[in-house]
Amino acid sequence: MKKIILLISLCLLAACHDSPKISKGKPKVKSAKYGIVIHGGAGYITKSGLSDSLQEAYHQKLEEAIKRGHLVLENGGTAMEAVQKSINILENSPLFNAGKGGVLNANGEVEMDASIMNGENKNAGAVAGVQRIKNPINLARDIMINSPHVMLSGTGAEAFAIDQGYDLLDKSYFITAKSQRALEAVQKRQSSKISKVDATFIQNRKFGTVGCVALDQDGNLAAGTSTGGMTNKKWGRIGDSPVIGAGTYANNETCAISATGHGEYFIRNVVAYDISAMMAYKGISLKQAAQQVIQKKLAALGGEGGIIGIDQKGNMVAEFNTPGMFRAQMNSKSEIKIEMFGKGVD
Amino acid sequence: MKKIILLISLCLLAACHDSPKISKGKPKVKSAKYGIVIHGGAGYITKSGLSDSLQEAYHQKLEEAIKRGHLVLENGGTAMEAVQKSINILENSPLFNAGKGGVLNANGEVEMDASIMNGENKNAGAVAGVQRIKNPINLARDIMINSPHVMLSGTGAEAFAIDQGYDLLDKSYFITAKSQRALEAVQKRQSSKISKVDATFIQNRKFGTVGCVALDQDGNLAAGTSTGGMTNKKWGRIGDSPVIGAGTYANNETCAISATGHGEYFIRNVVAYDISAMMAYKGISLKQAAQQVIQKKLAALGGEGGIIGIDQKGNMVAEFNTPGMFRAQMNSKSEIKIEMFGKGVD
């Protein structure tokens, strides 16, 4: 009898020793209810404004990205990995404002931000103002895992990347004819007044940030966002994408959110976390919280954009107050939805 | 009669034209219930660890700073101005980790962050990683007022400062013998492992960030935070101080908050906004919300530090889970409280 007690005690000790830092809310049984949502930016995306061939190109790339992340989940992989893999495909495509094809700052260079958050333990990583990292979302994840920090910026972040074995690319890799034309167009329209630049940006630009949220079979949530920022930006501007709570948030007890839009309003409204807080403190659904934040609170300040989200039960949402939003979602039954215009994706 | 109607109509039109962008909740009658709270950092601040003369020096500087902001409020000035003026005194003192006397990064230079938020309209400004700005809180305010952005960083932020007429100081202005000794001590203890650096930082450093929250006679709230970051920091690390929602938040409908502590945990917990969200969505008091966030949620993840806060009614709070926190508060009756150790300032 004593031996049995000793054995049980030893097993318990071993279990305690090996337990992860925080595993609250992680079910041990694999769940059938997994799912994934991606976005490629919200803005003035209309049928008349996009040629058929361009619509087809966006459709194909969104399909490729959502299926890549879904495959990770289907095979029992983590939400974190699904988020990273889906975003990598969008970062590598010149169609979206992230990674290659990111918009150009006032110096004609890309300046990228990204962040990622793990809902299982609320760990997070973020990077701001990097110029030579092929996939900023990967660097955000490495900052989370391999540094004691959440957010690194600029050449310092690139020095960390070198420490981690990253190859720094030539800045020309990121530049496309499209992003050069966009910069020239904005600079031509630019008057000396800052407010005019801002107005031009708001009226003419798609907010082409990309993002992904996922729920895996272990019941863990994750969210990630990656962006090239805004055309003709100056002064080392940091938008909402690398700001945990504004552009990205994940918490197993509520939801995972990735935002896209006019970043300044998303920072001031703490948009991503606000949706989580409404669910936690008011007991409302993801859909209700997303509608209140995007259609009421954000709109009241004049903030334009949208979010994608997924909750612990696999409910998915894409909520935006702009004419369109590049988006796709896929559930555990492999039902897929890819949309660009109008409202009501969920 | 027609003339009177016309006159009234014209007056109404004029009133509409001159109204501020957003004035929701702004009472027209001056309120007697104004107040101000400041902090100079939380951490391992103990009686035995501080000489009598150093205690006296901290006491005097906290008194000078709180009285400066209080004078603004007493004279009917704005909460924004009070926050800025109080923080300027702390930034200019080498006693605190902000402005002059800010801790040194791995290159032996200061690298400062700051943010400010106006609760009246939820406008905000933030600056990260500046090295030659005497008062980063002033630049944060100018970013809020004179740029379309919320957050600027690094040399880009300094370029904006030059546009605004700022003099950039020589980096040597910020360096003190104390900050040099601290850097040398940390670098000596440093092994090659990142976690050791982090552990040293947590165990031995005061989190000397400074901050201020205020309620003015018009019923408007404001919050600001300014910091030199952490000794021996590398890689362009950005902490919670310039992150709206994490280190700073203000909203006339709830409260104004400034945080200090181990920034990474404050970002992951969206600390400043979380207190506001609990008040708004759960209907609990500032004190209850601050206690839950700092003593329970933050502590559960192992996050150390504290916050100061003030609500719309002038209730003031200083909540921290470290041995001490440099802090002071002053109400509309000019009752003043200056403390460093223990708990229960409010």
XYZ file of C-alpha atoms in Angstrom:
692
model
C 0.000 0.000 0.000
C 2.806 2.382 0.957
C 4.510 1.618 -2.345
C 1.360 2.506 -4.272
C 1.030 5.811 -2.412
C 4.710 6.534 -3.069
C 4.250 5.719 -6.761
C 1.200 7.968 -7.049
C 3.081 10.764 -5.255
C 6.020 10.449 -7.620
C 3.707 10.501 -10.648
C 2.009 13.626 -9.316
C 5.369 15.294 -8.726
C 6.500 14.422 -12.236
C 3.215 15.733 -13.634
C 3.641 19.004 -11.734
C 7.197 19.382 -12.971
C 6.259 18.910 -16.596
C 3.143 21.017 -16.588
C 3.253 24.023 -18.913
C 3.462 27.525 -17.450
C -0.233 28.153 -17.879
C -2.618 25.588 -19.288
C -5.868 27.028 -17.990
C -8.847 26.081 -20.069
C -7.009 23.635 -22.329
C -9.163 20.561 -22.873
C -7.324 17.245 -23.119
C -9.783 15.710 -25.609
C -9.382 16.752 -29.246
C -12.396 18.735 -30.375
C -14.088 18.467 -33.751
C -14.882 22.187 -33.650
C -11.862 23.808 -35.187
C -11.884 26.666 -37.666
C -9.952 29.463 -39.309
C -10.672 32.961 -40.684
C -8.336 35.160 -42.717
C -8.511 38.727 -44.020
C -6.572 40.609 -46.664
C -7.674 44.074 -45.655
C -10.888 46.119 -45.537
C -11.619 49.278 -47.509
C -13.168 50.637 -50.679
C -13.327 47.194 -52.270
C -16.199 47.166 -54.782
C -17.180 44.997 -57.720
C -16.890 47.898 -60.131
C -13.464 48.786 -58.785
C -11.916 45.332 -59.296
C -11.505 43.719 -62.731
C -12.675 40.129 -63.147
C -9.108 38.898 -63.474
C -8.075 40.725 -60.300
C -11.095 39.350 -58.448
C -10.029 35.889 -59.584
C -6.458 36.488 -58.437
C -7.599 37.602 -54.962
C -10.013 34.667 -54.768
C -7.305 32.166 -55.612
C -4.801 33.563 -53.137
C -7.361 33.747 -50.314
C -8.329 30.137 -51.079
C -4.698 29.008 -51.036
C -4.057 30.792 -47.728
C -7.165 29.548 -45.899
C -6.601 25.973 -47.091
C -2.989 26.046 -45.917
C -3.964 27.027 -42.387
C -6.921 24.648 -42.406
C -4.624 21.756 -43.318
C -2.542 22.465 -40.214
C -5.668 22.330 -38.047
C -7.062 19.240 -39.780
C -3.824 17.392 -39.047
C -4.042 18.314 -35.359
C -1.534 21.180 -35.534
C -1.721 24.279 -33.364
C -3.731 27.436 -34.003
C -0.451 29.362 -33.733
C 1.045 27.377 -36.611
C -2.096 27.700 -38.735
C -2.099 31.483 -38.241
C 1.559 31.748 -39.180
C 1.276 29.514 -42.274
C -1.794 31.275 -43.659
C -0.289 34.712 -43.117
C 2.979 33.649 -44.783
C 1.075 32.979 -48.026
C -0.542 36.421 -47.894
C 2.791 38.089 -46.996
C 4.481 36.395 -49.957
C 1.799 37.559 -52.403
C 2.174 41.036 -53.937
C -1.640 41.365 -53.918
C -1.754 42.348 -50.261
C -0.224 45.121 -48.175
C 2.129 42.894 -46.152
C 5.563 41.444 -46.888
C 6.209 41.567 -50.641
C 3.948 44.215 -52.132
C 3.738 46.168 -48.904
C 3.045 49.851 -49.529
C 5.935 52.288 -49.658
C 6.760 54.948 -47.090
C 7.759 58.507 -47.992
C 11.301 57.277 -48.762
C 10.015 54.698 -51.246
C 10.764 51.782 -48.925
C 8.595 49.241 -47.143
C 8.303 49.461 -43.373
C 6.479 46.480 -41.940
C 4.715 45.691 -38.665
C 3.284 42.410 -37.354
C 2.058 40.758 -34.182
C 0.889 37.359 -32.983
C -0.806 36.175 -29.792
C -1.361 32.742 -28.297
C -4.733 32.476 -26.531
C -3.584 29.482 -24.473
C -1.194 31.467 -22.281
C -1.617 35.050 -23.524
C 1.958 35.080 -24.766
C 2.522 37.602 -27.523
C 5.159 38.903 -29.903
C 5.259 41.985 -32.098
C 7.612 43.741 -34.464
C 7.450 47.327 -35.772
C 9.229 49.100 -38.586
C 11.304 46.288 -40.075
C 12.446 46.675 -43.663
C 14.327 43.511 -44.593
C 12.360 40.620 -43.045
C 10.541 38.435 -45.594
C 7.857 37.262 -43.150
C 7.408 39.685 -40.236
C 4.816 37.379 -38.607
C 7.547 34.741 -38.162
C 9.795 37.281 -36.468
C 6.914 38.303 -34.179
C 6.557 34.656 -33.177
C 10.302 34.296 -32.558
C 10.280 37.448 -30.420
C 7.494 35.836 -28.380
C 9.316 32.539 -27.994
C 13.010 33.445 -27.957
C 13.191 36.854 -26.276
C 11.930 38.115 -22.917
C 10.112 40.889 -24.788
C 6.789 41.385 -26.530
C 7.623 44.181 -28.957
C 10.840 44.989 -30.830
C 11.325 47.714 -33.423
C 13.426 48.924 -36.327
C 17.069 48.034 -36.789
C 17.109 46.592 -33.259
C 14.458 44.066 -34.270
C 16.517 43.213 -37.347
C 19.592 42.691 -35.154
C 17.536 40.234 -33.108
C 16.481 38.529 -36.361
C 20.138 38.098 -37.344
C 20.808 36.546 -33.905
C 17.981 34.129 -34.693
C 19.534 33.126 -38.000
C 17.263 35.126 -40.313
C 18.529 36.190 -43.728
C 17.898 39.893 -44.241
C 16.600 40.539 -47.749
C 17.507 43.403 -50.011
C 14.865 46.122 -49.718
C 14.146 45.811 -53.453
C 12.520 42.376 -52.873
C 9.458 44.048 -51.350
C 8.917 46.767 -53.959
C 6.420 46.221 -56.781
C 5.387 48.380 -59.730
C 1.950 48.693 -58.110
C 3.309 50.011 -54.809
C 5.571 52.452 -56.677
C 2.616 53.767 -58.710
C 0.548 54.130 -55.522
C 3.301 56.157 -53.839
C 3.715 58.406 -56.888
C -0.035 58.977 -57.051
C -0.284 59.910 -53.380
C 2.779 62.154 -53.527
C 1.365 63.972 -56.560
C -1.902 64.628 -54.749
C -0.109 65.653 -51.616
C -0.351 69.260 -50.546
C 1.744 70.660 -47.733
C -1.039 70.037 -45.270
C -0.855 66.861 -43.229
C -4.629 66.582 -43.036
C -4.842 66.401 -46.823
C -2.443 63.469 -46.937
C -4.536 61.749 -44.361
C -7.753 62.451 -46.259
C -6.242 61.088 -49.462
C -5.172 57.964 -47.645
C -8.594 57.416 -46.161
C -10.468 58.004 -49.396
C -8.317 56.126 -51.854
C -6.465 53.367 -50.132
C -7.579 49.870 -49.335
C -6.394 49.016 -45.852
C -4.629 45.923 -47.175
C -3.287 44.559 -43.910
C -3.544 40.762 -43.642
C -4.520 38.661 -40.665
C -5.644 35.277 -39.434
C -7.420 33.826 -36.408
C -7.778 30.125 -35.656
C -9.149 27.577 -33.173
C -7.331 24.245 -33.093
C -8.461 20.767 -32.057
C -6.966 21.279 -28.595
C -9.313 24.220 -28.073
C -6.549 26.818 -28.287
C -7.052 30.159 -30.012
C -4.461 32.280 -31.810
C -4.455 35.543 -33.757
C -1.938 37.263 -36.025
C -1.714 40.417 -38.143
C 0.900 41.622 -40.656
C 1.066 44.882 -42.594
C 3.108 47.231 -44.715
C 1.355 50.196 -43.138
C 0.258 53.177 -45.207
C 1.500 54.648 -48.475
C 3.760 57.674 -48.109
C 4.018 57.292 -44.343
C 6.644 59.352 -42.579
C 8.129 59.693 -39.144
C 8.298 56.005 -38.194
C 4.533 55.825 -37.781
C 3.354 52.705 -35.953
C -0.230 51.617 -36.615
C -2.449 49.150 -34.786
C -1.136 45.949 -36.373
C 1.804 45.441 -33.959
C -0.145 46.734 -30.951
C -1.462 43.881 -28.809
C -5.026 44.795 -27.799
C -5.561 47.085 -30.796
C -4.755 45.065 -33.946
C -4.344 41.580 -32.470
C -5.647 39.761 -29.398
C -6.246 36.155 -28.361
C -7.498 34.604 -25.144
C -8.839 31.053 -24.827
C -11.541 32.278 -22.467
C -13.088 34.573 -25.087
C -11.878 34.916 -28.675
C -9.088 35.609 -31.157
C -9.229 38.850 -33.172
C -7.233 40.392 -36.036
C -8.039 43.923 -37.200
C -7.524 45.949 -40.361
C -8.340 49.567 -41.035
C -7.374 53.105 -40.160
C -4.962 52.075 -37.407
C -5.043 55.253 -35.326
C -8.735 54.718 -34.529
C -8.113 51.072 -33.694
C -5.399 52.048 -31.198
C -7.546 54.717 -29.535
C -10.438 52.243 -29.252
C -8.296 49.253 -28.174
C -10.488 47.406 -30.692
C -9.272 43.787 -30.524
C -9.235 43.620 -26.731
C -12.505 45.541 -26.427
C -14.349 42.723 -28.207
C -12.823 40.197 -25.807
C -13.649 42.398 -22.792
C -17.298 42.750 -23.875
C -17.602 38.970 -24.157
C -15.938 38.410 -20.770
C -17.609 41.174 -18.779
C -20.990 41.606 -20.496
C -21.481 37.955 -21.409
C -22.451 38.758 -24.999
C -21.503 36.745 -28.080
C -18.515 37.320 -30.351
C -20.861 38.497 -33.091
C -22.681 40.968 -30.825
C -19.429 42.322 -29.412
C -17.859 42.691 -32.872
C -20.923 44.548 -34.165
C -20.989 46.938 -31.213
C -17.292 47.735 -31.475
C -17.038 48.090 -35.277
C -20.476 49.472 -36.195
C -21.091 51.661 -33.142
C -18.036 52.578 -31.070
C -15.491 52.744 -33.903
C -17.927 54.366 -36.330
C -18.854 57.004 -33.702
C -15.258 58.289 -33.788
C -15.108 58.044 -37.597
C -12.886 54.970 -37.645
C -13.020 52.800 -40.755
C -12.064 49.145 -41.066
C -12.986 45.762 -39.752
C -12.028 42.645 -37.825
C -12.120 38.899 -38.135
C -12.722 36.749 -35.093
C -13.266 33.231 -33.826
C -14.390 32.090 -30.391
C -13.769 29.004 -28.264
C -16.788 27.224 -29.817
C -15.644 27.834 -33.380
C -18.093 30.658 -34.135
C -16.547 32.845 -36.823
C -17.144 36.491 -37.674
C -15.982 39.114 -40.165
C -17.327 42.547 -39.238
C -16.463 45.747 -41.122
C -17.860 49.219 -41.735
C -16.209 49.704 -45.156
C -17.706 48.740 -48.548
C -15.658 45.560 -48.691
C -13.139 43.294 -47.016
C -11.058 40.480 -48.489
C -11.901 37.500 -46.297
C -12.273 33.751 -46.108
C -13.314 31.221 -43.513
C -13.240 27.444 -43.229
C -14.656 25.197 -40.519
C -14.036 21.671 -39.283
C -16.416 20.283 -41.927
C -14.142 21.888 -44.545
C -16.967 24.239 -45.548
C -15.253 27.208 -47.170
C -16.467 30.757 -47.784
C -14.466 33.365 -49.716
C -15.828 36.912 -50.045
C -14.773 40.455 -50.922
C -17.819 42.702 -51.066
C -20.868 43.614 -49.038
C -21.569 42.453 -45.538
C -22.681 39.424 -43.593
C -19.946 36.847 -44.092
C -20.576 35.025 -40.855
C -40.631 88.341 -33.841
C -39.034 87.175 -37.094
C -35.902 89.110 -36.197
C -35.703 87.353 -32.834
C -36.088 83.921 -34.458
C -33.419 84.836 -36.995
C -31.115 86.003 -34.222
C -31.636 82.798 -32.233
C -31.012 80.729 -35.373
C -27.783 82.580 -36.077
C -26.640 82.122 -32.491
C -27.362 78.376 -32.709
C -25.457 78.122 -35.991
C -22.494 79.939 -34.500
C -22.584 77.674 -31.456
C -22.628 74.573 -33.687
C -19.731 75.891 -35.715
C -17.562 76.504 -32.688
C -18.361 73.289 -30.851
C -15.423 70.927 -30.304
C -15.195 67.694 -32.326
C -16.517 65.568 -29.522
C -17.710 67.054 -26.275
C -19.749 64.146 -24.955
C -20.075 64.171 -21.212
C -18.387 67.529 -20.754
C -20.243 69.452 -18.095
C -20.508 73.196 -18.604
C -20.419 74.025 -14.897
C -16.979 73.990 -13.268
C -16.794 71.174 -10.739
C -15.117 71.419 -7.352
C -14.070 67.770 -7.623
C -10.757 67.917 -9.379
C -7.684 65.902 -8.494
C -4.318 64.580 -9.587
C -2.191 61.496 -8.953
C 1.437 60.921 -9.996
C 3.813 57.984 -9.829
C 7.575 57.685 -10.147
C 7.696 53.933 -10.638
C 6.895 50.781 -8.684
C 9.342 48.089 -7.603
C 11.586 46.932 -4.776
C 11.328 50.248 -2.979
C 11.840 49.642 0.744
C 12.734 51.776 3.740
C 15.940 49.844 4.350
C 16.934 50.181 0.708
C 16.655 53.981 0.574
C 18.825 56.312 2.657
C 17.103 59.101 4.583
C 18.576 61.728 2.302
C 17.390 59.870 -0.806
C 13.923 59.464 0.704
C 13.897 63.185 1.315
C 14.996 63.888 -2.265
C 12.236 61.686 -3.713
C 9.690 63.252 -1.351
C 10.641 66.771 -2.374
C 10.517 66.030 -6.101
C 7.169 64.211 -5.861
C 5.808 67.176 -3.890
C 7.079 69.662 -6.467
C 5.571 67.638 -9.336
C 2.146 67.061 -7.786
C 1.861 70.720 -6.729
C 2.745 71.885 -10.234
C -0.051 69.863 -11.818
C -2.448 70.759 -9.030
C -1.808 74.457 -9.615
C -2.900 74.032 -13.239
C -6.149 72.392 -12.114
C -6.763 74.927 -9.324
C -6.504 77.733 -11.874
C -9.066 76.038 -14.125
C -6.540 74.572 -16.565
C -7.027 71.292 -18.386
C -6.216 67.809 -17.135
C -4.014 67.411 -20.240
C -1.896 70.392 -19.221
C -1.663 69.270 -15.607
C -0.479 65.815 -16.699
C 2.129 67.297 -19.002
C 3.449 69.817 -16.451
C 3.735 67.284 -13.633
C 5.468 64.746 -15.861
C 7.916 67.395 -17.132
C 9.204 67.897 -13.584
C 9.735 64.153 -13.146
C 11.356 63.856 -16.604
C 13.757 66.691 -15.765
C 14.814 65.081 -12.482
C 17.609 62.471 -12.588
C 15.878 60.608 -9.739
C 13.411 58.913 -12.056
C 13.697 56.643 -15.086
C 12.373 59.143 -17.636
C 14.005 62.001 -19.521
C 17.257 62.978 -17.789
C 18.415 60.017 -15.714
C 16.637 57.500 -17.912
C 18.290 54.090 -17.769
C 20.813 53.165 -20.449
C 20.340 50.616 -23.189
C 22.988 48.058 -24.188
C 24.790 50.781 -26.176
C 24.998 53.067 -23.147
C 22.371 55.460 -24.503
C 18.894 56.425 -23.358
C 15.947 55.305 -25.467
C 12.729 56.888 -24.279
C 9.012 56.155 -24.731
C 5.960 58.184 -23.713
C 2.238 58.459 -24.333
C -0.653 60.726 -23.422
C -4.427 60.393 -23.795
C -7.259 62.880 -23.529
C -10.356 61.338 -21.953
C -12.627 64.023 -23.409
C -12.323 62.780 -27.006
C -10.102 59.701 -26.689
C -7.400 61.429 -28.704
C -3.961 60.013 -28.017
C -0.309 60.472 -28.888
C 2.706 58.246 -28.304
C 6.400 58.176 -29.061
C 8.793 55.217 -28.923
C 12.565 54.979 -28.970
C 13.565 58.649 -29.081
C 17.033 59.560 -27.878
C 17.362 63.323 -28.104
C 14.021 64.733 -26.895
C 14.192 66.469 -23.497
C 10.526 65.872 -22.657
C 9.062 62.916 -24.570
C 5.598 63.539 -23.063
C 5.497 66.910 -24.858
C 6.326 65.223 -28.160
C 3.596 62.632 -27.541
C 1.144 65.503 -27.087
C 2.346 67.236 -30.254
C 1.982 63.981 -32.204
C -1.604 63.826 -30.953
C -2.380 67.430 -31.871
C -0.239 68.137 -34.935
C -0.033 64.824 -36.818
C -2.704 62.461 -38.142
C -1.012 59.651 -36.205
C -1.084 58.232 -32.708
C 2.345 56.609 -32.488
C 5.688 57.624 -34.003
C 9.041 55.971 -33.401
C 12.808 56.385 -33.525
C 14.558 58.785 -35.861
C 11.264 59.317 -37.725
C 9.717 60.674 -34.534
C 12.736 62.943 -34.069
C 12.334 64.202 -37.649
C 8.729 65.098 -36.772
C 10.022 66.855 -33.644
C 12.382 68.968 -35.772
C 9.411 69.873 -38.025
C 7.656 71.022 -34.858
C 10.556 73.238 -33.838
C 12.050 71.040 -31.129
C 15.728 71.334 -30.288
C 17.339 67.915 -30.276
C 19.676 67.568 -27.311
C 23.034 65.883 -27.260
C 22.641 62.330 -25.973
C 25.038 63.104 -23.110
C 22.390 65.354 -21.478
C 20.410 62.285 -20.385
C 23.272 60.220 -18.965
C 24.013 60.281 -15.226
C 26.681 58.585 -13.113
C 23.888 56.535 -11.530
C 22.555 55.225 -14.823
C 26.089 54.388 -15.963
C 26.759 52.440 -12.749
C 23.460 50.573 -13.164
C 24.352 49.563 -16.712
C 27.826 48.409 -15.678
C 26.375 46.369 -12.813
C 23.811 44.652 -15.041
C 26.358 43.980 -17.777
C 28.759 42.435 -15.256
C 26.053 40.097 -13.992
C 24.949 39.268 -17.466
C 25.548 35.757 -18.696
C 24.928 34.791 -22.301
C 21.407 33.697 -21.449
C 18.608 36.169 -22.089
C 16.549 34.785 -19.221
C 19.281 35.698 -16.748
C 19.304 39.304 -17.913
C 15.585 39.375 -17.535
C 15.726 37.833 -14.060
C 18.346 40.360 -12.965
C 16.190 43.154 -14.257
C 13.123 41.928 -12.453
C 14.907 41.312 -9.150
C 17.084 44.371 -8.917
C 15.542 47.217 -10.844
C 12.951 49.642 -9.750
C 10.499 50.139 -12.564
C 11.098 53.875 -12.492
C 8.678 54.966 -15.186
C 6.795 58.152 -14.336
C 3.153 58.969 -14.929
C 0.268 61.246 -14.070
C -3.524 61.154 -14.214
C -5.809 64.115 -13.607
C -9.425 65.265 -13.491
C -9.985 68.952 -14.217
C -12.750 71.351 -13.225
C -14.493 70.770 -16.569
C -14.807 67.084 -15.717
C -12.238 65.985 -18.277
C -9.787 63.194 -17.563
C -6.255 62.758 -18.930
C -3.413 60.283 -18.467
C 0.274 60.297 -19.403
C 3.312 58.044 -18.970
C 7.015 58.586 -19.725
C 9.930 56.199 -19.368
C 13.537 55.412 -20.177
C 12.688 51.714 -20.401
C 14.971 49.071 -18.948
C 18.709 48.992 -18.247
C 20.787 47.176 -20.866
C 17.848 46.796 -23.252
C 18.619 45.698 -26.790
C 16.847 45.261 -30.071
C 14.667 48.391 -29.993
C 12.440 46.921 -27.286
C 9.166 48.811 -26.810
C 7.490 48.436 -23.426
C 3.986 49.290 -22.301
C 4.515 53.014 -21.669
C 3.870 54.164 -25.268
C 1.143 51.571 -25.859
C -2.322 53.086 -25.523
C -4.465 50.605 -23.592
C -1.469 48.984 -21.868
C 0.516 51.786 -20.168
C -1.858 54.716 -20.613
C -5.605 55.125 -21.076
C -8.179 57.866 -20.460
C -11.910 58.033 -21.093
C -14.269 60.563 -19.505
C -16.888 57.837 -19.118
C -14.688 55.730 -16.841
C -11.202 56.695 -15.683
C -7.647 57.766 -16.470
C -4.828 55.266 -15.844
C -1.011 55.341 -15.986
C 0.947 52.132 -15.419
C 4.465 51.217 -14.348
C 6.087 47.825 -14.082
C 7.345 44.903 -16.119
C 5.985 46.213 -19.408
C 5.647 42.933 -21.269
C 3.014 41.711 -18.805
C 1.171 45.019 -19.004
C 0.974 44.743 -22.804
C -0.267 41.142 -22.731
C -2.906 42.080 -20.142
C -3.924 45.377 -21.792
C -3.818 46.643 -18.204
C -4.845 50.313 -18.459
C -7.819 49.668 -20.739
C -8.854 46.551 -18.822
C -9.540 48.661 -15.720
C -11.690 51.013 -17.806
C -13.512 48.076 -19.457
C -14.314 46.493 -16.081
C -15.785 49.781 -14.862
C -17.826 50.237 -18.059
C -19.036 46.671 -18.562
C -19.185 45.261 -15.020
C -20.233 48.484 -13.320
C -17.600 48.144 -10.580
C -15.595 50.988 -9.028
C -12.150 52.193 -10.078
C -10.704 50.755 -6.869
C -12.317 47.348 -7.361
C -11.261 47.188 -11.007
C -7.676 48.245 -10.217
C -7.414 45.617 -7.479
C -8.723 42.829 -9.715
C -6.385 43.712 -12.568
C -3.197 44.305 -10.543
C -3.603 41.860 -7.650
C -5.338 39.021 -9.472
C -5.067 39.024 -13.272
C -1.569 40.523 -13.548
C -0.227 38.597 -10.562
C -1.613 35.317 -12.000
C 0.735 35.684 -14.975
C 3.633 36.758 -12.751
C 3.480 40.422 -13.789
C 4.925 42.954 -11.353
C 4.120 46.661 -11.125
C 1.258 48.995 -10.477
C -1.035 51.739 -11.706
C -2.389 55.095 -10.645
C -5.912 56.089 -11.572
C -8.606 58.711 -11.139
C -12.266 58.528 -12.091
C -14.877 61.074 -13.183
C -15.874 61.716 -9.548
C -12.337 62.414 -8.422
C -11.783 59.056 -6.684
C -8.064 58.338 -6.735
C -6.198 55.058 -6.545
C -2.634 53.735 -6.498
C -2.583 49.941 -6.764
C 0.615 47.874 -6.983
C 1.838 44.344 -6.277
C 5.471 45.331 -5.584
C 6.969 46.275 -2.201
C 6.756 49.970 -3.004
C 5.747 52.661 -5.453
C 6.748 56.324 -5.568
C 3.423 58.154 -5.592
C 1.552 61.276 -4.633
C -2.003 62.539 -4.851
C -3.725 65.858 -4.270
C -7.433 66.669 -4.317
C -9.545 69.787 -4.791
C -9.238 70.598 -1.065
C -5.452 70.678 -1.594
C -5.078 67.643 0.689
C -1.775 66.078 -0.295
C -0.437 62.562 0.251
C 3.098 61.481 -0.686
C 4.145 57.858 -0.196
C 6.797 55.338 -1.245
C 6.362 52.127 0.707
C 3.671 49.624 1.626
C 0.144 49.687 0.334
C -3.133 51.526 0.654
C -2.475 55.015 -0.605
C -6.005 55.635 -1.695
